[in-house]
mmCIF file of C-alpha atoms in Angstrom:
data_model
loop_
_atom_site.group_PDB
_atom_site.id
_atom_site.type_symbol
_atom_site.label_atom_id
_atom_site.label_comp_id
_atom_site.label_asym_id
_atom_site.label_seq_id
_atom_site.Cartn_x
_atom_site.Cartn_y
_atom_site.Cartn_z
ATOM 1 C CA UNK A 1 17.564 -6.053 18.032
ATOM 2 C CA UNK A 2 15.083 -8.119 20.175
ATOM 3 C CA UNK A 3 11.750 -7.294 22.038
ATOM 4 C CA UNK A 4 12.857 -5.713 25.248
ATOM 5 C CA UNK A 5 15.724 -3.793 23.717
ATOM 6 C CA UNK A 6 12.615 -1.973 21.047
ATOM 7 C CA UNK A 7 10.305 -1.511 23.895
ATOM 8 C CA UNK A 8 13.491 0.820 26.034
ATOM 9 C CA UNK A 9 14.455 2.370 22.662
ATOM 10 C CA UNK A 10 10.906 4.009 21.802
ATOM 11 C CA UNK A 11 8.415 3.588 24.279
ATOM 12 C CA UNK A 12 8.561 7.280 24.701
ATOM 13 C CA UNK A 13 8.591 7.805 21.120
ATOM 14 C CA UNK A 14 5.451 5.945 20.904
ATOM 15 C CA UNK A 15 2.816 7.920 22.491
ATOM 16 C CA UNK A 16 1.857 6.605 25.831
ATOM 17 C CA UNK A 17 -1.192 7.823 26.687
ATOM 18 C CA UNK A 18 -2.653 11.237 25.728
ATOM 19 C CA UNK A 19 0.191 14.458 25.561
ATOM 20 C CA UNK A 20 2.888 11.716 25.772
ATOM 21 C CA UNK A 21 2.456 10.869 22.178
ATOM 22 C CA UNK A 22 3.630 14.723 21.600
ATOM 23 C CA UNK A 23 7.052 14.115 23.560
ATOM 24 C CA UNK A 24 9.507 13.437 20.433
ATOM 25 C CA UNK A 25 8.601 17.422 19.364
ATOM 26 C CA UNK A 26 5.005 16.719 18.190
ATOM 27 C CA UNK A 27 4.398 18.979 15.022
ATOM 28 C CA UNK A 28 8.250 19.251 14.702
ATOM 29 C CA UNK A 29 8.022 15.613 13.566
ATOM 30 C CA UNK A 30 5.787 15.835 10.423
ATOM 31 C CA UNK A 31 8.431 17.544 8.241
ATOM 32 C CA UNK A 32 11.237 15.496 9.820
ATOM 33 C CA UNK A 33 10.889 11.735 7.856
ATOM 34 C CA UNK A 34 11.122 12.738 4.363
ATOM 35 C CA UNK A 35 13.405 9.780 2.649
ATOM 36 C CA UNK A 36 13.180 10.592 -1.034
ATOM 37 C CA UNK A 37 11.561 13.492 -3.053
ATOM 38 C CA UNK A 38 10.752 11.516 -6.172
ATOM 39 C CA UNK A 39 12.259 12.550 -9.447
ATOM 40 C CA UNK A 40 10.593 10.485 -11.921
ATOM 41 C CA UNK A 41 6.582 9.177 -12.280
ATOM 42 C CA UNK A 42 5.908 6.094 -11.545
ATOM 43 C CA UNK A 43 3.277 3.131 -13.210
ATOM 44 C CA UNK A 44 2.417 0.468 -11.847
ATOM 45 C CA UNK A 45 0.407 -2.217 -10.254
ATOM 46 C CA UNK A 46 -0.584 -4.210 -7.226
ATOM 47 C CA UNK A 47 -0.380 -8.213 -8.591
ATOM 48 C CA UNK A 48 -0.673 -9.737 -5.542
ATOM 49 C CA UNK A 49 -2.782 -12.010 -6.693
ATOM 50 C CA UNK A 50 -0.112 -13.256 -9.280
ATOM 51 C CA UNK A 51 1.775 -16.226 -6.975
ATOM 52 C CA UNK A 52 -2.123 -17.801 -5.869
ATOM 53 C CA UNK A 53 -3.125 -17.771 -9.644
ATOM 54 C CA UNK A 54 -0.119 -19.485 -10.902
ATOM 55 C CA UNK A 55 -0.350 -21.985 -8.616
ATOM 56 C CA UNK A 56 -3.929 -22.331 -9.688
ATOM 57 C CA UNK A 57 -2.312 -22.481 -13.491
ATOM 58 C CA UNK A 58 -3.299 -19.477 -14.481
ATOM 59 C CA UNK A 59 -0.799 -17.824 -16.885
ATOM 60 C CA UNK A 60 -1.236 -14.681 -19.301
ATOM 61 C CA UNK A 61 -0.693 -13.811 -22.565
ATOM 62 C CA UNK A 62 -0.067 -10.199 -23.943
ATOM 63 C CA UNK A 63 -1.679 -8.057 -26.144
ATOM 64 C CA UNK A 64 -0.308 -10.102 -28.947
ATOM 65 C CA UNK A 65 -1.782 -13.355 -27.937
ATOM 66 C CA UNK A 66 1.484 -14.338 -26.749
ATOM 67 C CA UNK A 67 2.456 -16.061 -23.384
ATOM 68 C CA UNK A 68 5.141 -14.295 -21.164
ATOM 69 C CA UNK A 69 5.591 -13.580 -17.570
ATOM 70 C CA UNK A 70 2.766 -11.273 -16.352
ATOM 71 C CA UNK A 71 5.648 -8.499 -15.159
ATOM 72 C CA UNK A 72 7.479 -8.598 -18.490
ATOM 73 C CA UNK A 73 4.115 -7.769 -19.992
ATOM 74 C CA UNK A 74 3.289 -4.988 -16.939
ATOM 75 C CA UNK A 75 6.505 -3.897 -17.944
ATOM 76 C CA UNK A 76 5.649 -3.775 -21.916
ATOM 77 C CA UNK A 77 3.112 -0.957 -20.853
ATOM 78 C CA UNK A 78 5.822 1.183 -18.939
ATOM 79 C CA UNK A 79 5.304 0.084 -15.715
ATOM 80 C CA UNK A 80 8.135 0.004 -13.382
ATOM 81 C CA UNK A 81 6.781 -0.599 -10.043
ATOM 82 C CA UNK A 82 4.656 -3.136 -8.228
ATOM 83 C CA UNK A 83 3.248 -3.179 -5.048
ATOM 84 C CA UNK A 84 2.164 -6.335 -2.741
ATOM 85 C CA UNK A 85 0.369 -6.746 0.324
ATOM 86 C CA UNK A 86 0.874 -8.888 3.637
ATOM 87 C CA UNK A 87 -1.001 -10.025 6.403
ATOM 88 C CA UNK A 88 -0.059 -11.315 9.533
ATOM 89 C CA UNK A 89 -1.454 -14.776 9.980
ATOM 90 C CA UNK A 90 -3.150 -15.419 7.048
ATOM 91 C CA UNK A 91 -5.490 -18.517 5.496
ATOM 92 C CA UNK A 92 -4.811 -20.729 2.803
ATOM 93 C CA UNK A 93 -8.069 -19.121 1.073
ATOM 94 C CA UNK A 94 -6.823 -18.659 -2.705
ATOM 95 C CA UNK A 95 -8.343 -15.424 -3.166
ATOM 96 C CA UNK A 96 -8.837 -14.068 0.762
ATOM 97 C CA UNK A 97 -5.898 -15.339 2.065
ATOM 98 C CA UNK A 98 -2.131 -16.453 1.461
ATOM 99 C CA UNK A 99 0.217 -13.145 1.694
ATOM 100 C CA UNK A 100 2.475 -14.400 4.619
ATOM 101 C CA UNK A 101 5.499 -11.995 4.986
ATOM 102 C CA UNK A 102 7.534 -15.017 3.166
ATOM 103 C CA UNK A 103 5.194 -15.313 0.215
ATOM 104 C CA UNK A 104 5.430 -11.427 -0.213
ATOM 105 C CA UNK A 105 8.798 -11.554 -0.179
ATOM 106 C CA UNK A 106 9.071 -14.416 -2.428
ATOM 107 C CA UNK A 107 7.303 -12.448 -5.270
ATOM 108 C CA UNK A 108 9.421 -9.084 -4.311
ATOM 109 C CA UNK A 109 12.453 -11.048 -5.631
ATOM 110 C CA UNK A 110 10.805 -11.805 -8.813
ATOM 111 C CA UNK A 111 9.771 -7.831 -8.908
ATOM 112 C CA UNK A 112 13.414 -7.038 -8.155
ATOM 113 C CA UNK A 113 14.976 -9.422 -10.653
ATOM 114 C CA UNK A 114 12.289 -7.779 -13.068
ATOM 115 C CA UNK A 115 13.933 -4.107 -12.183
ATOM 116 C CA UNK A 116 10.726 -3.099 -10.936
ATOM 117 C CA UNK A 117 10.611 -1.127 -7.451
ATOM 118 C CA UNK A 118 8.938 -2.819 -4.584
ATOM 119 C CA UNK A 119 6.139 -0.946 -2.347
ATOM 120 C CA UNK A 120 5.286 -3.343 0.814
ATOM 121 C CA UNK A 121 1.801 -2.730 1.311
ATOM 122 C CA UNK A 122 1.332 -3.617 5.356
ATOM 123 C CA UNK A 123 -2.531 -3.625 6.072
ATOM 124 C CA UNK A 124 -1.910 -5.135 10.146
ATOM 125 C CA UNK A 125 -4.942 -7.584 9.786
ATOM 126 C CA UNK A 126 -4.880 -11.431 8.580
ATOM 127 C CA UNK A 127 -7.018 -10.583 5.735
ATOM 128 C CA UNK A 128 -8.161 -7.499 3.758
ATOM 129 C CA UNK A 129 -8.413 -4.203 6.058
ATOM 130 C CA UNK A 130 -9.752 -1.207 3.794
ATOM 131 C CA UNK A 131 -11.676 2.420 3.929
ATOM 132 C CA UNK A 132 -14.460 0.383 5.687
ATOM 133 C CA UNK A 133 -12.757 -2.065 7.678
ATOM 134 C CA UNK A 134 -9.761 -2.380 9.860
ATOM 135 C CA UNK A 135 -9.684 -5.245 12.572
ATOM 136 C CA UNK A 136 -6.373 -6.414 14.275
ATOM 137 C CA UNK A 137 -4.958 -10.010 13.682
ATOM 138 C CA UNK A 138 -6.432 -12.192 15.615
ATOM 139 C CA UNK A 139 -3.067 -12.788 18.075
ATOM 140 C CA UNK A 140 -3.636 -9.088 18.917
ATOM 141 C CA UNK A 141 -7.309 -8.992 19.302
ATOM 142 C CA UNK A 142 -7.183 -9.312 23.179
ATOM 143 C CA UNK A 143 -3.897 -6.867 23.809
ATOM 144 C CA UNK A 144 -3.952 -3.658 25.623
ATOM 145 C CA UNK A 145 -2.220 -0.647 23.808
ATOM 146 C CA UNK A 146 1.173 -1.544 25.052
ATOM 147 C CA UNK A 147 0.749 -5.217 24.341
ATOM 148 C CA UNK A 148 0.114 -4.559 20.931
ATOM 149 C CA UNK A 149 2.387 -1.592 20.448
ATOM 150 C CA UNK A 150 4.958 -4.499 21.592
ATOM 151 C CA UNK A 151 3.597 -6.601 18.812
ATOM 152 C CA UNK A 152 3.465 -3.794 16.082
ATOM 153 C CA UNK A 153 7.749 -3.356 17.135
ATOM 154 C CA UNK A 154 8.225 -6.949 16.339
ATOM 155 C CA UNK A 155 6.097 -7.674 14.016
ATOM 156 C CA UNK A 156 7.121 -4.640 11.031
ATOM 157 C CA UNK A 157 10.751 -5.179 12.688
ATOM 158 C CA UNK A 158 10.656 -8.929 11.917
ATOM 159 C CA UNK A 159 9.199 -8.812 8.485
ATOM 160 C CA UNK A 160 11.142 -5.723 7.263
ATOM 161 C CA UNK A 161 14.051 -8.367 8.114
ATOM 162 C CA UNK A 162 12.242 -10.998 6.075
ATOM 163 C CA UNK A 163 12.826 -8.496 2.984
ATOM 164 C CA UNK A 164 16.043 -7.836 3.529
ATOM 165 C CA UNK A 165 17.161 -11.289 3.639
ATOM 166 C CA UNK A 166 15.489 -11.903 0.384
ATOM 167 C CA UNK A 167 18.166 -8.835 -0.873
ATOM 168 C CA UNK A 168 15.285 -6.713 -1.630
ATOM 169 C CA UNK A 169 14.900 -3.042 -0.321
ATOM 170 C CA UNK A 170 11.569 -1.303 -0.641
ATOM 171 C CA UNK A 171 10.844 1.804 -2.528
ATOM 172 C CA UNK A 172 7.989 2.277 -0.542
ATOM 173 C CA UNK A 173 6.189 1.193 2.499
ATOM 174 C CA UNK A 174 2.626 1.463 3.237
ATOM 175 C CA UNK A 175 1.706 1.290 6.810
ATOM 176 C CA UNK A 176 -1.788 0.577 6.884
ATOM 177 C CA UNK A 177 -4.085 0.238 3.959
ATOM 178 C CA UNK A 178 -7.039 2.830 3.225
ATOM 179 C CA UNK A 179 -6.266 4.306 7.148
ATOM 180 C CA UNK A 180 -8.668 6.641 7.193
ATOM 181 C CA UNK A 181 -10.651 5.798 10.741
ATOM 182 C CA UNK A 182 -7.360 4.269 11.817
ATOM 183 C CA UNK A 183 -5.716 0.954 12.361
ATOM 184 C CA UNK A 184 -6.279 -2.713 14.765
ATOM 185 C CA UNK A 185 -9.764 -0.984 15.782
ATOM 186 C CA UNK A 186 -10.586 -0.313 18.579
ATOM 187 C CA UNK A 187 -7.467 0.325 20.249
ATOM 188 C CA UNK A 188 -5.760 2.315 17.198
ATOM 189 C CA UNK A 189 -8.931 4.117 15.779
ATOM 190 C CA UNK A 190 -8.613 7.590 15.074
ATOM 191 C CA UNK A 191 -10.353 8.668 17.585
ATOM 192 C CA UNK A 192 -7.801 7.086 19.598
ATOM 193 C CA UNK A 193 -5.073 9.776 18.109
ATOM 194 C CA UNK A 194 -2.533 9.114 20.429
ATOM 195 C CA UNK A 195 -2.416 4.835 20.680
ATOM 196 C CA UNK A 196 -3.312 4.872 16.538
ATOM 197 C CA UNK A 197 0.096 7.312 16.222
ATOM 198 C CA UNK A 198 2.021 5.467 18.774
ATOM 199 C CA UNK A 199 1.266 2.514 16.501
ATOM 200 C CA UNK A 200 1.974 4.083 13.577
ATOM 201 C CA UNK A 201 4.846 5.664 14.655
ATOM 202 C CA UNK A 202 6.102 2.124 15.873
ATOM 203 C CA UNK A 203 5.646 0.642 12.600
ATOM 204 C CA UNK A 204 7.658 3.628 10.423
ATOM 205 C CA UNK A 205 10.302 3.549 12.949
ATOM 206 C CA UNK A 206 11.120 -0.384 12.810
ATOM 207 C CA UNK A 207 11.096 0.439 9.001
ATOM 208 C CA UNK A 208 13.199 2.723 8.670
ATOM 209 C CA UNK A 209 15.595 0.875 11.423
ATOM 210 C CA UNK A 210 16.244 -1.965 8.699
ATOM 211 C CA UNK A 211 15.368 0.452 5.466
ATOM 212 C CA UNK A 212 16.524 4.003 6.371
ATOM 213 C CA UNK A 213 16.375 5.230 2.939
ATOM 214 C CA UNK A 214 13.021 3.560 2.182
ATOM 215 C CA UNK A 215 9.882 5.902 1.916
ATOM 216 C CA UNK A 216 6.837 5.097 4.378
ATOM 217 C CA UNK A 217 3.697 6.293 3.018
ATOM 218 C CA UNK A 218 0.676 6.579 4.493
ATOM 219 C CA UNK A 219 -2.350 5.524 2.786
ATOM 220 C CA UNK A 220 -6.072 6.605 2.404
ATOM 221 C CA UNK A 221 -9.139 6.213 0.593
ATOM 222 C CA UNK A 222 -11.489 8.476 -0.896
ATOM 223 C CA UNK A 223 -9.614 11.886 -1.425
ATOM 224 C CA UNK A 224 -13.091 12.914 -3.107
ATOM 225 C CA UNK A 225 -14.096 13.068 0.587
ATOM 226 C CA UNK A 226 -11.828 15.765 2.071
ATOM 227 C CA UNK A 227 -13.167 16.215 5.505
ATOM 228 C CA UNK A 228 -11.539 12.452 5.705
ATOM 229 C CA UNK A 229 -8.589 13.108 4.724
ATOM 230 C CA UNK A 230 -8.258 16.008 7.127
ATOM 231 C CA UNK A 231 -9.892 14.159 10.148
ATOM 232 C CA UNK A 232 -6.873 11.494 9.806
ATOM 233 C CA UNK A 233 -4.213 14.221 9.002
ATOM 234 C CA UNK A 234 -5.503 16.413 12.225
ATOM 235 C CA UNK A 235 -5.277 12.984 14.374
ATOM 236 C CA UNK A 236 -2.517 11.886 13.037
ATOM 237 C CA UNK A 237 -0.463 15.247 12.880
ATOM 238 C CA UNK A 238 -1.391 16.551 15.790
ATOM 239 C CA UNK A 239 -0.028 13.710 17.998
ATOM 240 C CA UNK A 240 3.727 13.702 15.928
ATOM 241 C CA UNK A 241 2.812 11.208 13.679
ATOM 242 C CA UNK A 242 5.972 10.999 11.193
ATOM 243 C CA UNK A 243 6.305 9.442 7.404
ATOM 244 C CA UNK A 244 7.521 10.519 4.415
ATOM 245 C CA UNK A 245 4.476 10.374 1.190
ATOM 246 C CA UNK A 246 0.918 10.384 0.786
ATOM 247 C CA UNK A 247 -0.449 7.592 -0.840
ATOM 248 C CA UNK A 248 -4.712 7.579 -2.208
ATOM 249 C CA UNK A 249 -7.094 5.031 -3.464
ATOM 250 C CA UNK A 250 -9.184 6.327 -6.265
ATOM 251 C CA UNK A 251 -11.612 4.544 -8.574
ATOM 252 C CA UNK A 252 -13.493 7.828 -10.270
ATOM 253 C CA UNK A 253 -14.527 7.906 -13.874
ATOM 254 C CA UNK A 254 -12.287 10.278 -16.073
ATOM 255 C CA UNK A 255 -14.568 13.224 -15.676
ATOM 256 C CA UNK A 256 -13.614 13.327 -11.872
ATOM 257 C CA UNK A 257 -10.241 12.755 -11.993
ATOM 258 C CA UNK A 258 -8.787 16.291 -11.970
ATOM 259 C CA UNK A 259 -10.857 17.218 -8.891
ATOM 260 C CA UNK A 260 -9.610 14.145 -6.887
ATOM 261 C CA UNK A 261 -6.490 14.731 -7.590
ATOM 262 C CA UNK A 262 -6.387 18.501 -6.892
ATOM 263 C CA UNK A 263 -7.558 17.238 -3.259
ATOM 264 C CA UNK A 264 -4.764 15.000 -3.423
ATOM 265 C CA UNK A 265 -2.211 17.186 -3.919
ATOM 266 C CA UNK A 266 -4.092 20.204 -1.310
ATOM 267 C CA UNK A 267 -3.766 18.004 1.442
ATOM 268 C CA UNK A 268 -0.630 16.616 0.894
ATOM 269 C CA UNK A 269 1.165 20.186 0.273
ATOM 270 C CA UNK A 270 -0.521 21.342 3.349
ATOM 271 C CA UNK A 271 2.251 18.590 5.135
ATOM 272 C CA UNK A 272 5.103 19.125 2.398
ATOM 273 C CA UNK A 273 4.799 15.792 1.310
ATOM 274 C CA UNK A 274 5.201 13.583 -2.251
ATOM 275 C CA UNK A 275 2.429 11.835 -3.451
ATOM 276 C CA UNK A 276 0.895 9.175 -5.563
ATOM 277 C CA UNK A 277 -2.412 7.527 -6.664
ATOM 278 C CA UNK A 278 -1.786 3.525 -5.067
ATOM 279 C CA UNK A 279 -4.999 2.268 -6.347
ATOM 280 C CA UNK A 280 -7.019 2.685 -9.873
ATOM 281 C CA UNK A 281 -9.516 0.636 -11.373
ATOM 282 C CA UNK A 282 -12.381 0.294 -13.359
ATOM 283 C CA UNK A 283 -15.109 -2.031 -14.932
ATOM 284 C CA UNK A 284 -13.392 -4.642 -17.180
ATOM 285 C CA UNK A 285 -16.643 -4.809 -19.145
ATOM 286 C CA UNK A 286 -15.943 -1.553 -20.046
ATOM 287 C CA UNK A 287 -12.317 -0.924 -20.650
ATOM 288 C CA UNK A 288 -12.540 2.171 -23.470
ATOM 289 C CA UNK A 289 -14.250 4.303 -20.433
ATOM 290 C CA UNK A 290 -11.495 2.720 -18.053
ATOM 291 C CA UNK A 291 -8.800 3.555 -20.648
ATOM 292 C CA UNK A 292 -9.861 7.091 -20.326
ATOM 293 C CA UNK A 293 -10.310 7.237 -16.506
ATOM 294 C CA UNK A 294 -6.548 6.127 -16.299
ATOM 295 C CA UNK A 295 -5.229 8.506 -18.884
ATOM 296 C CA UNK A 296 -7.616 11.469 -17.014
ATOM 297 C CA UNK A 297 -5.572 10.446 -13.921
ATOM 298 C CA UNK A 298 -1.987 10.343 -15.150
ATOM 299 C CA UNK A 299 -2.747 13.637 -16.559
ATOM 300 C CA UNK A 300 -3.965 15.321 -13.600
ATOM 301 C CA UNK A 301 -1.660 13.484 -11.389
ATOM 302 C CA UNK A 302 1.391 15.076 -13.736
ATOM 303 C CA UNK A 303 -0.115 18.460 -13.664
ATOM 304 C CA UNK A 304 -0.605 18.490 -9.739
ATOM 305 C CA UNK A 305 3.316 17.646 -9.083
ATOM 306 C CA UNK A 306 1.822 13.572 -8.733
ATOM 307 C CA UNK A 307 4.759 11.133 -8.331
ATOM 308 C CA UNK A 308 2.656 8.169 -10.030
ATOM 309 C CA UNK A 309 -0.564 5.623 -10.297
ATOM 310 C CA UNK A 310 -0.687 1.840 -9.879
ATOM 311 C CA UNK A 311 -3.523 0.048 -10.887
ATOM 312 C CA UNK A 312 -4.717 -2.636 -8.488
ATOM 313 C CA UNK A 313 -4.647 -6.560 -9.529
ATOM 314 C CA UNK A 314 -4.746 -5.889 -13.273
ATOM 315 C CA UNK A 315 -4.224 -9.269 -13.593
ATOM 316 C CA UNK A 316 -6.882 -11.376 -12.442
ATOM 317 C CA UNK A 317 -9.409 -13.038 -13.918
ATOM 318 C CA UNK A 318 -12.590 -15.345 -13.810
ATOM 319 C CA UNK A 319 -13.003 -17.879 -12.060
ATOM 320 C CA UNK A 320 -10.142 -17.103 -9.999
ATOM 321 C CA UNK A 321 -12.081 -14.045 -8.377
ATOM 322 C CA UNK A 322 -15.552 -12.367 -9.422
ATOM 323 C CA UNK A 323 -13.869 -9.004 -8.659
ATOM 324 C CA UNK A 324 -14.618 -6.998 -11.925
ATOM 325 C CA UNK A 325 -12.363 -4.210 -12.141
ATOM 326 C CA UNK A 326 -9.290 -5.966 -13.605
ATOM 327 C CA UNK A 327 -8.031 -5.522 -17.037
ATOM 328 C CA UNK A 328 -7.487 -9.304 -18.526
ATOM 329 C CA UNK A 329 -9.868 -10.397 -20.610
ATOM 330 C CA UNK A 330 -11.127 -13.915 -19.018
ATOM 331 C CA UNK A 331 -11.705 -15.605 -22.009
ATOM 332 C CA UNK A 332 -8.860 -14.709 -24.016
ATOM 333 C CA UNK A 333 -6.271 -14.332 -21.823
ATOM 334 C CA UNK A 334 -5.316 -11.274 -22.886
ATOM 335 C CA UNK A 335 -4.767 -7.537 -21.781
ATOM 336 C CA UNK A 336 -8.233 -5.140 -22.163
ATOM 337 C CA UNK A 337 -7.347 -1.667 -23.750
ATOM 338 C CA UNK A 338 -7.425 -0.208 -20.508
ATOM 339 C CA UNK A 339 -3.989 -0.743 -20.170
ATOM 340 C CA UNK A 340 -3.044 1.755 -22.891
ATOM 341 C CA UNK A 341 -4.293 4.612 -20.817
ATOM 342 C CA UNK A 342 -0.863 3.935 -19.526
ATOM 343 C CA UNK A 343 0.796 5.870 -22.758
ATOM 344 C CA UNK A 344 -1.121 8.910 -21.392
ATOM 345 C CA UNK A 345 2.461 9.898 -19.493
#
């Protein structure tokens, strides 16, 4: 499929400009994507990291001082899934950059060969886009809506391609990371409902044109913060945005977990979807209190019909990155006991 042949195919699906974006049956559409209703939990972790601290020589031992790939060890915990993020044009920065589509799909072989299942975690920036930030790639800075909404076809189109040449087929994909105000700001922010649906509507349907079984989720931050979730969901709803799961970021300690995930599972039974927690962490200076934060969460997850958690980037370590919420030990090379929260389910 090339350019011009996307742009005839779904312009109209798309959104155009204001009611257009309802033309495909509007509310009829949220119900309408479901790929998969999950039948087993999933653990996991984002180790995106993993391929930049290799080449770095970092390696990792497990729990019994012994070296072995990092996702036979993940997998020594129970974990059967991992998720990785992309960028479009991304630096060579070790820590901020790297995650070309190529690289990503590099390291979802090794997940695959692992029998882990792959999430593709899209964030449509050339470095990190989160809760609090979400800027375009630079090539799409300057475009108008349709320019971009162009660019968004090719671009997830492309790189879904990428994946599948690689023989890899996602469980999951996440279009957008921590969405909440919306994605490529200004032209796709949420109070832009229409262009930030027509956008994400471009981007689940040129996944599911190379994936069709494939789940796209849609992911936010902060479900502590309701009247978030709901200002996306309105937007995003009310303008026929279609996708199959909910995915949330969550870092509470344990004694907050069951309330965060009780707003986790409101909002997403309000739309009939699946859900799970994408992102958990916690202090690596204090990994008993983390330990029980992740078990508090797989257990409230599990009560509230939760499909699973992944904890994000594990792995790392000192002096790789100063981020502090891993669970490595830096100067031992080996897991913290957070990671045995994961016997909690």
């Amino acid at each position: 499929m090339n350019e011009i042949s996307i742009s005839r195919r779904h312009l109209l699906r798309a959104g155009g400009l204001g009611a257009g974006a309802l033309a495909l049956g509007g509310l009829g559409e949220v119900g309408g994507g479901q790929a998969e209703a999950a039948t087993t939990f999933s653990k996991g972790a984002d180790v995106s990291w993993v391929p930049q601290m290799e080449a770095k020589g970092y390696s990792w031992l497990n729990s019994g001082g012994v070296k072995e790939d990092i996702l036979t060890i993940l997998k020594g915990y129970g974990m059967s899934a991992v998720r990785l993020r992309t960028w479009v044009n991304p630096s060579s920065d070790p820590a901020n950059g790297h995650c070309s589509i190529s690289e990503t799909a590099a390291m979802a072989v090794r997940v695959k060969d692992a029998g882990m299942d792959v999430n593709i975690d899209y964030h449509f920036g050339d470095t990190w886009n989160s809760v609090g930030v979400q800027n375009p790639p630079a090539a799409w800075a300057s475009m108008t809506y349709f320019e971009m909404l162009s660019a968004m076809y090719t671009y997830v189109y492309h790189t879904m391609n990428v994946i599948k040449a690689n023989g890899v087929t996602p469980r999951w994909v996440q279009i957008g990371n921590e969405i909440n105000s919306g994605i490529c700001h200004p032209i796709g922010s949420v109070s832009n409902p229409a262009q930030m649906t027509g956008l994400l509507n471009a981007a689940h349907d040129m996944v599911k044109e190379v994936f069709p079984s494939t789940n796209v989720m849609i992911h936010l931050a902060q479900p502590q913060n309701c009247s978030s979730m709901t200002t996306f969901f309105d937007a995003f709803a009310g303008h026929g945005g279609t996708w199959d799961w909910n995915g949330f970021s969550s870092y509470g300690s344990a004694a907050y977990a069951a309330g965060i995930v009780a707003n986790m599972a409101e909002i997403s039974n309000a739309y009939s979807k699946p859900f799970m927690q994408v992102e958990f962490g916690g202090a690596v200076t204090k990994a008993t209190s983390t330990e029980d934060a992740l078990q508090a969460y797989l257990k409230a997850l599990v009560a509230n019909g939760g499909q699973g958690l992944l904890y994000w980037e594990p792995e790392v370590m000192t002096p790789f990155d100063t981020y502090d919420m891993g669970a490595w030990d830096s100067a031992t090379y080996e897991p913290t006991a957070a990671l045995n929260g994961f016997s909690a389910v």
